[in-house]
Amino acid sequence: MEITINLLPEEKRKRLELEGDLPFGRIFTDHMFYMLYQKEKGWHSAQIKPYEPICLDPAAVVFHYSQTIFEGLKAYYGVDGKVRLFRPDRNMARMNRSARRMCMPEIDEEFVLKALKKLVDIEKAWIPKEKGSALYIRPLMMGTEAFLGVKPSGEYIFFIILSPVGAYYREGFNPIKIYVTDKYVRAAPGGVGDVKTGGNYAASLAASEEAMKLGYTQVLWLDAVERRYVEEVGTMNIFFYFEDELVTPSLTGTILPGITRESVIQMAKDWGINVTERRITIDEVIEGARTGRLKECFGTGTAAVISPVGWLAYKGEEYVIAGGKTGPLARRLFDELTGIQYGEKPDPYGWIQFVP
């Protein structure tokens, strides 16, 4: 499949405003990638075109039954002037994993990654050069066939849009406060908690709003069955660093397999740290915070990379972790990962792909 390229004339392109604090996901570049799927034809009509609204029938499946999946990754301006992507092949593979679970057509991973790189190259002037900023990349697929019966759509749109962003949290790389909820759950066994579908995020909003009203940045989710086992924090995976063990919840089908999570596990093991993927109860976490055995806690994800946790609220009590400060392991992981992403440090794992 060829990619048709239709670019805006220079005089119609938006004026770049990439200085200062960039809001997350509110500014969009001039162009997008777009292609269509029909059951009889497969994927077709691939194009890079001006960023514009999408016209859909009111009966489109996505509106009624939430048949939609997405990914999130970033393009970084390296210190050597080269544009880098961090493990984009893993995002493509995870998107297909989500597609299979949601009964949606798979993409040609190699083709879509090629299209993504082409789009980023066209829009490379939008990539902020300040450390900590990047060009956020959002691929999305949605069912667009118009009908009200409950079954998979036979038609889909896939697109990629780009947004120059600063830090995800206004706190920056400083410890955040999280609220443990046992009232709401994020995902249940046998459900879709381990894929990136829009409904997961819609279901998380009520708990997040309650937490923010109480002065907390994010929600720590517990399992749906016993409300005892820790799962995720907000939209991130979670890690707990005890005296002799770095623990993250095992992937039991309710937790998204994060790419940053996977990278942290690999790096920590290579540094000689005892890394364990297992079920961990909130009681163990609280006891560790009380006794000081819990040395650090942090979330991992594409948007924030590493997000230290300094305070944790559970059942009306607040617990301080690492004195409310960023711990040395979180700092080392953040420095190493961002160093690789911005070309300041060598990439021993081959995680970086360049935009030619």
Tab-separated table of C-alpha atoms in Angstrom:
chain	number	residue	atom	x	y	z
A	1	MET	CA	0.000	0.000	0.000
A	2	GLU	CA	1.315	3.404	-0.994
A	3	ILE	CA	0.947	6.453	1.232
A	4	THR	CA	-0.536	9.493	-0.484
A	5	ILE	CA	0.887	12.747	0.891
A	6	ASN	CA	-1.165	15.944	0.802
A	7	LEU	CA	0.461	18.780	2.739
A	8	LEU	CA	-0.867	22.186	3.680
A	9	PRO	CA	0.726	25.161	1.899
A	10	GLU	CA	3.257	26.891	4.137
A	11	GLU	CA	1.058	29.965	4.544
A	12	LYS	CA	-1.792	27.871	6.016
A	13	ARG	CA	0.278	26.065	8.615
A	14	LYS	CA	-0.039	27.032	12.261
A	15	ARG	CA	2.536	29.254	13.889
A	16	LEU	CA	4.706	27.213	16.223
A	17	GLU	CA	4.530	28.087	19.915
A	18	LEU	CA	6.805	25.607	21.631
A	19	GLU	CA	8.308	27.799	24.320
A	20	GLY	CA	7.512	27.628	28.038
A	21	ASP	CA	5.246	25.111	29.746
A	22	LEU	CA	3.431	23.106	27.101
A	23	PRO	CA	0.036	21.705	28.153
A	24	PHE	CA	-0.279	17.954	27.712
A	25	GLY	CA	-2.258	16.951	24.643
A	26	ARG	CA	-3.945	20.256	23.786
A	27	ILE	CA	-1.825	21.470	20.863
A	28	PHE	CA	-1.817	19.466	17.618
A	29	THR	CA	0.389	19.578	14.550
A	30	ASP	CA	-0.696	20.456	11.019
A	31	HIS	CA	-0.954	16.924	9.633
A	32	MET	CA	-2.182	13.429	10.495
A	33	PHE	CA	-1.916	9.909	9.097
A	34	TYR	CA	-5.217	8.305	8.126
A	35	MET	CA	-6.337	5.015	6.547
A	36	LEU	CA	-9.545	3.035	6.170
A	37	TYR	CA	-10.601	-0.592	6.560
A	38	GLN	CA	-13.477	-2.483	4.963
A	39	LYS	CA	-14.033	-6.173	5.492
A	40	GLU	CA	-14.041	-6.850	1.737
A	41	LYS	CA	-10.984	-4.686	0.920
A	42	GLY	CA	-8.818	-4.746	4.024
A	43	TRP	CA	-6.796	-1.639	4.853
A	44	HIS	CA	-6.690	0.982	2.101
A	45	SER	CA	-6.529	4.717	1.268
A	46	ALA	CA	-3.463	5.406	3.414
A	47	GLN	CA	-2.593	9.085	3.422
A	48	ILE	CA	-0.870	11.875	5.291
A	49	LYS	CA	-3.182	14.851	5.136
A	50	PRO	CA	-4.030	18.072	6.993
A	51	TYR	CA	-5.263	17.624	10.565
A	52	GLU	CA	-9.033	17.940	10.416
A	53	PRO	CA	-12.270	16.738	12.064
A	54	ILE	CA	-13.540	13.251	11.236
A	55	CYS	CA	-17.131	12.931	10.015
A	56	LEU	CA	-18.976	9.856	11.341
A	57	ASP	CA	-22.507	8.525	11.131
A	58	PRO	CA	-24.421	8.913	14.438
A	59	ALA	CA	-24.932	5.136	14.432
A	60	ALA	CA	-21.189	4.382	14.183
A	61	VAL	CA	-20.253	1.448	16.424
A	62	VAL	CA	-17.634	3.456	18.313
A	63	PHE	CA	-20.292	5.757	19.769
A	64	HIS	CA	-22.524	2.983	21.059
A	65	TYR	CA	-20.292	0.038	21.946
A	66	SER	CA	-16.868	1.666	22.457
A	67	GLN	CA	-15.019	-0.425	19.896
A	68	THR	CA	-11.846	1.630	19.980
A	69	ILE	CA	-8.181	1.090	20.861
A	70	PHE	CA	-5.167	3.378	20.984
A	71	GLU	CA	-1.468	3.673	21.757
A	72	GLY	CA	0.827	6.372	23.091
A	73	LEU	CA	4.509	6.981	22.424
A	74	LYS	CA	6.875	9.922	21.935
A	75	ALA	CA	9.434	11.343	19.524
A	76	TYR	CA	12.440	13.005	21.171
A	77	TYR	CA	14.884	15.577	19.831
A	78	GLY	CA	18.297	14.177	20.754
A	79	VAL	CA	21.258	16.256	21.849
A	80	ASP	CA	22.874	15.337	18.513
A	81	GLY	CA	19.941	16.767	16.536
A	82	LYS	CA	18.583	13.324	15.619
A	83	VAL	CA	14.933	12.423	16.208
A	84	ARG	CA	14.439	9.292	18.299
A	85	LEU	CA	11.564	6.933	19.042
A	86	PHE	CA	11.666	4.697	22.115
A	87	ARG	CA	10.730	1.066	21.373
A	88	PRO	CA	7.971	1.904	18.854
A	89	ASP	CA	7.865	-1.707	17.670
A	90	ARG	CA	6.515	-2.675	21.093
A	91	ASN	CA	3.682	-0.154	20.694
A	92	MET	CA	2.773	-1.606	17.309
A	93	ALA	CA	2.745	-5.131	18.720
A	94	ARG	CA	0.634	-4.065	21.696
A	95	MET	CA	-1.854	-2.350	19.401
A	96	ASN	CA	-2.382	-5.603	17.539
A	97	ARG	CA	-2.807	-7.400	20.858
A	98	SER	CA	-5.530	-4.901	21.761
A	99	ALA	CA	-7.098	-5.318	18.308
A	100	ARG	CA	-7.382	-9.080	18.719
A	101	ARG	CA	-9.072	-8.731	22.112
A	102	MET	CA	-11.543	-6.115	20.817
A	103	CYS	CA	-12.378	-8.084	17.615
A	104	MET	CA	-10.788	-5.442	15.386
A	105	PRO	CA	-8.536	-5.896	12.332
A	106	GLU	CA	-4.810	-6.064	12.916
A	107	ILE	CA	-2.468	-3.528	11.348
A	108	ASP	CA	0.667	-4.259	9.349
A	109	GLU	CA	3.104	-3.267	12.100
A	110	GLU	CA	6.006	-2.560	9.766
A	111	PHE	CA	3.882	-0.447	7.413
A	112	VAL	CA	2.277	1.614	10.178
A	113	LEU	CA	5.643	2.235	11.836
A	114	LYS	CA	6.983	3.427	8.489
A	115	ALA	CA	3.978	5.765	8.130
A	116	LEU	CA	4.466	7.021	11.693
A	117	LYS	CA	8.116	7.848	11.020
A	118	LYS	CA	7.175	9.650	7.806
A	119	LEU	CA	4.585	11.755	9.623
A	120	VAL	CA	7.036	12.632	12.417
A	121	ASP	CA	9.641	13.579	9.820
A	122	ILE	CA	7.164	15.924	8.093
A	123	GLU	CA	6.267	17.497	11.446
A	124	LYS	CA	9.728	17.462	13.025
A	125	ALA	CA	9.697	21.251	13.458
A	126	TRP	CA	6.994	20.629	16.082
A	127	ILE	CA	9.292	18.553	18.310
A	128	PRO	CA	10.277	20.668	21.340
A	129	LYS	CA	14.023	20.742	21.950
A	130	GLU	CA	13.884	21.349	25.687
A	131	LYS	CA	14.768	18.346	27.865
A	132	GLY	CA	11.623	16.860	29.329
A	133	SER	CA	9.484	17.897	26.358
A	134	ALA	CA	8.665	15.697	23.367
A	135	LEU	CA	6.253	15.098	20.510
A	136	TYR	CA	3.485	12.836	21.795
A	137	ILE	CA	2.217	10.332	19.207
A	138	ARG	CA	-1.319	8.967	19.408
A	139	PRO	CA	-2.321	6.109	17.050
A	140	LEU	CA	-6.018	5.189	17.318
A	141	MET	CA	-8.406	2.731	15.674
A	142	MET	CA	-12.198	2.836	15.904
A	143	GLY	CA	-15.191	0.973	14.497
A	144	THR	CA	-17.200	3.181	12.150
A	145	GLU	CA	-19.850	0.949	10.566
A	146	ALA	CA	-23.338	2.377	11.127
A	147	PHE	CA	-25.687	-0.065	12.876
A	148	LEU	CA	-27.175	-0.637	16.323
A	149	GLY	CA	-26.721	-4.405	16.593
A	150	VAL	CA	-24.120	-5.604	19.091
A	151	LYS	CA	-21.390	-7.127	16.944
A	152	PRO	CA	-17.939	-6.116	15.665
A	153	SER	CA	-17.833	-3.368	13.088
A	154	GLY	CA	-16.985	-4.250	9.499
A	155	GLU	CA	-15.433	-0.812	8.869
A	156	TYR	CA	-12.680	1.049	10.719
A	157	ILE	CA	-10.634	4.222	10.686
A	158	PHE	CA	-7.031	4.224	11.839
A	159	PHE	CA	-5.231	7.505	12.381
A	160	ILE	CA	-2.140	8.992	14.011
A	161	ILE	CA	-2.078	12.503	15.440
A	162	LEU	CA	0.829	14.385	17.031
A	163	SER	CA	1.003	16.810	19.944
A	164	PRO	CA	4.024	18.709	21.339
A	165	VAL	CA	3.994	18.208	25.113
A	166	GLY	CA	5.773	19.146	28.287
A	167	ALA	CA	5.693	17.228	31.569
A	168	TYR	CA	2.567	15.131	32.150
A	169	TYR	CA	2.297	16.114	35.822
A	170	ARG	CA	2.587	19.722	36.892
A	171	GLU	CA	4.728	18.474	39.794
A	172	GLY	CA	7.370	17.493	37.240
A	173	PHE	CA	9.841	14.882	38.474
A	174	ASN	CA	8.782	15.251	42.083
A	175	PRO	CA	6.874	12.871	44.341
A	176	ILE	CA	3.112	12.746	43.848
A	177	LYS	CA	0.328	11.955	46.299
A	178	ILE	CA	-1.859	8.937	45.510
A	179	TYR	CA	-5.184	7.794	46.893
A	180	VAL	CA	-5.989	4.094	47.332
A	181	THR	CA	-9.582	3.334	46.387
A	182	ASP	CA	-11.454	0.243	47.523
A	183	LYS	CA	-14.751	1.685	46.313
A	184	TYR	CA	-14.071	1.543	42.580
A	185	VAL	CA	-12.202	-1.043	40.491
A	186	ARG	CA	-10.401	-0.559	37.198
A	187	ALA	CA	-10.655	-4.045	35.679
A	188	ALA	CA	-11.888	-7.549	36.439
A	189	PRO	CA	-10.386	-10.953	35.563
A	190	GLY	CA	-11.438	-11.993	32.081
A	191	GLY	CA	-12.114	-8.391	31.106
A	192	VAL	CA	-10.107	-5.915	29.040
A	193	GLY	CA	-7.843	-4.381	31.686
A	194	ASP	CA	-4.729	-5.586	29.869
A	195	VAL	CA	-5.457	-3.769	26.585
A	196	LYS	CA	-5.600	-0.072	25.665
A	197	THR	CA	-9.281	0.424	24.971
A	198	GLY	CA	-11.106	3.656	25.659
A	199	GLY	CA	-13.650	2.175	28.063
A	200	ASN	CA	-10.946	1.400	30.622
A	201	TYR	CA	-10.098	5.067	30.895
A	202	ALA	CA	-13.720	6.235	30.999
A	203	ALA	CA	-14.335	3.845	33.893
A	204	SER	CA	-11.425	5.362	35.837
A	205	LEU	CA	-12.657	8.954	35.756
A	206	ALA	CA	-15.002	8.905	38.764
A	207	ALA	CA	-12.301	7.637	41.133
A	208	SER	CA	-9.745	10.066	39.709
A	209	GLU	CA	-12.095	13.013	40.178
A	210	GLU	CA	-12.755	12.026	43.783
A	211	ALA	CA	-9.036	11.660	44.468
A	212	MET	CA	-8.231	15.082	42.999
A	213	LYS	CA	-10.940	16.747	45.098
A	214	LEU	CA	-9.178	15.328	48.148
A	215	GLY	CA	-5.839	16.748	47.012
A	216	TYR	CA	-4.307	13.636	45.440
A	217	THR	CA	-2.761	13.334	41.991
A	218	GLN	CA	-3.777	9.797	41.100
A	219	VAL	CA	-5.615	6.662	42.206
A	220	LEU	CA	-4.023	3.378	43.223
A	221	TRP	CA	-6.273	0.572	42.005
A	222	LEU	CA	-6.894	-2.678	43.859
A	223	ASP	CA	-8.116	-5.967	42.383
A	224	ALA	CA	-11.813	-6.404	41.628
A	225	VAL	CA	-12.324	-9.663	43.532
A	226	GLU	CA	-10.840	-9.187	47.013
A	227	ARG	CA	-9.947	-5.466	46.949
A	228	ARG	CA	-6.599	-6.430	48.491
A	229	TYR	CA	-4.072	-6.759	45.703
A	230	VAL	CA	-2.413	-3.718	44.135
A	231	GLU	CA	-2.777	-3.398	40.358
A	232	GLU	CA	-2.014	-0.013	38.738
A	233	VAL	CA	-1.675	3.630	39.716
A	234	GLY	CA	-3.720	5.936	37.507
A	235	THR	CA	-2.628	5.171	33.955
A	236	MET	CA	0.759	3.823	35.062
A	237	ASN	CA	2.274	0.577	36.256
A	238	ILE	CA	3.463	0.635	39.866
A	239	PHE	CA	6.713	-0.467	41.553
A	240	PHE	CA	7.600	-0.899	45.235
A	241	TYR	CA	11.245	-0.994	46.341
A	242	PHE	CA	11.646	-2.869	49.603
A	243	GLU	CA	14.978	-3.425	51.382
A	244	ASP	CA	16.069	-6.302	49.157
A	245	GLU	CA	13.420	-6.519	46.442
A	246	LEU	CA	11.895	-4.396	43.677
A	247	VAL	CA	8.305	-5.593	43.299
A	248	THR	CA	5.742	-4.901	40.597
A	249	PRO	CA	2.358	-6.621	40.270
A	250	SER	CA	2.422	-9.615	37.943
A	251	LEU	CA	0.514	-9.446	34.665
A	252	THR	CA	-2.584	-11.429	35.563
A	253	GLY	CA	-4.828	-10.194	32.732
A	254	THR	CA	-6.105	-7.068	34.483
A	255	ILE	CA	-2.938	-4.967	34.171
A	256	LEU	CA	-1.637	-3.241	31.051
A	257	PRO	CA	1.799	-4.604	30.017
A	258	GLY	CA	3.601	-1.273	29.974
A	259	ILE	CA	6.612	-0.725	27.732
A	260	THR	CA	8.305	1.487	30.332
A	261	ARG	CA	7.519	-1.202	32.923
A	262	GLU	CA	9.220	-3.815	30.748
A	263	SER	CA	12.242	-1.536	30.292
A	264	VAL	CA	12.579	-0.805	34.017
A	265	ILE	CA	12.502	-4.516	34.857
A	266	GLN	CA	15.275	-5.220	32.341
A	267	MET	CA	17.488	-2.362	33.517
A	268	ALA	CA	17.056	-3.085	37.230
A	269	LYS	CA	17.917	-6.758	36.732
A	270	ASP	CA	21.037	-5.773	34.819
A	271	TRP	CA	22.034	-3.550	37.742
A	272	GLY	CA	21.909	-6.565	40.048
A	273	ILE	CA	18.627	-5.653	41.728
A	274	ASN	CA	16.332	-8.485	42.780
A	275	VAL	CA	13.201	-7.813	40.669
A	276	THR	CA	10.027	-9.756	41.394
A	277	GLU	CA	6.754	-9.797	39.498
A	278	ARG	CA	4.144	-11.047	41.949
A	279	ARG	CA	0.846	-10.228	43.593
A	280	ILE	CA	1.288	-7.704	46.388
A	281	THR	CA	-1.346	-6.730	48.927
A	282	ILE	CA	-2.075	-3.190	50.025
A	283	ASP	CA	-1.486	-4.399	53.591
A	284	GLU	CA	2.106	-5.330	52.719
A	285	VAL	CA	2.621	-1.891	51.185
A	286	ILE	CA	1.162	-0.093	54.223
A	287	GLU	CA	3.210	-2.200	56.629
A	288	GLY	CA	6.338	-1.446	54.616
A	289	ALA	CA	5.594	2.282	54.764
A	290	ARG	CA	4.994	2.093	58.536
A	291	THR	CA	8.179	0.189	59.334
A	292	GLY	CA	10.431	1.880	56.797
A	293	ARG	CA	10.997	-1.385	54.929
A	294	LEU	CA	9.413	0.233	51.864
A	295	LYS	CA	12.230	2.444	50.622
A	296	GLU	CA	10.637	3.780	47.423
A	297	CYS	CA	7.486	3.670	45.350
A	298	PHE	CA	7.087	4.931	41.780
A	299	GLY	CA	4.860	4.665	38.735
A	300	THR	CA	6.096	4.022	35.196
A	301	GLY	CA	4.580	4.997	31.857
A	302	THR	CA	5.164	6.726	28.540
A	303	ALA	CA	3.741	10.082	29.596
A	304	ALA	CA	5.653	10.612	32.856
A	305	VAL	CA	8.431	7.963	32.384
A	306	ILE	CA	9.084	7.579	36.139
A	307	SER	CA	6.764	9.208	38.678
A	308	PRO	CA	7.920	8.965	42.319
A	309	VAL	CA	5.237	8.473	44.965
A	310	GLY	CA	5.809	10.330	48.236
A	311	TRP	CA	2.447	9.948	49.963
A	312	LEU	CA	-0.190	7.246	49.979
A	313	ALA	CA	-3.671	7.588	51.512
A	314	TYR	CA	-5.667	4.520	52.535
A	315	LYS	CA	-8.756	4.199	54.738
A	316	GLY	CA	-8.483	7.710	56.118
A	317	GLU	CA	-4.773	7.605	56.942
A	318	GLU	CA	-1.843	9.049	55.019
A	319	TYR	CA	1.529	7.339	54.841
A	320	VAL	CA	4.801	8.996	53.850
A	321	ILE	CA	7.210	7.082	51.602
A	322	ALA	CA	10.929	7.935	51.403
A	323	GLY	CA	10.340	11.011	53.521
A	324	GLY	CA	8.195	12.463	50.736
A	325	LYS	CA	11.287	12.753	48.547
A	326	THR	CA	12.447	11.174	45.295
A	327	GLY	CA	14.439	8.021	46.035
A	328	PRO	CA	17.832	7.193	44.478
A	329	LEU	CA	16.523	4.242	42.443
A	330	ALA	CA	13.686	6.258	40.889
A	331	ARG	CA	16.168	9.045	40.098
A	332	ARG	CA	18.652	6.615	38.530
A	333	LEU	CA	15.984	4.946	36.408
A	334	PHE	CA	14.601	8.290	35.273
A	335	ASP	CA	18.061	9.618	34.373
A	336	GLU	CA	19.007	6.444	32.521
A	337	LEU	CA	15.778	6.141	30.546
A	338	THR	CA	15.560	9.807	29.591
A	339	GLY	CA	19.281	9.797	28.852
A	340	ILE	CA	18.721	7.031	26.296
A	341	GLN	CA	15.625	8.743	24.889
A	342	TYR	CA	17.408	12.085	24.356
A	343	GLY	CA	20.693	10.580	23.155
A	344	GLU	CA	22.673	11.642	26.221
A	345	LYS	CA	23.529	8.064	27.161
A	346	PRO	CA	24.357	4.969	25.092
A	347	ASP	CA	21.555	2.571	24.184
A	348	PRO	CA	22.899	-0.895	25.071
A	349	TYR	CA	19.538	-2.572	24.423
A	350	GLY	CA	18.831	-1.329	20.899
A	351	TRP	CA	15.613	0.302	22.095
A	352	ILE	CA	15.969	3.471	20.059
A	353	GLN	CA	14.784	3.804	16.457
A	354	PHE	CA	15.679	6.912	14.486
A	355	VAL	CA	13.394	8.920	12.257
A	356	PRO	CA	15.307	9.126	8.986
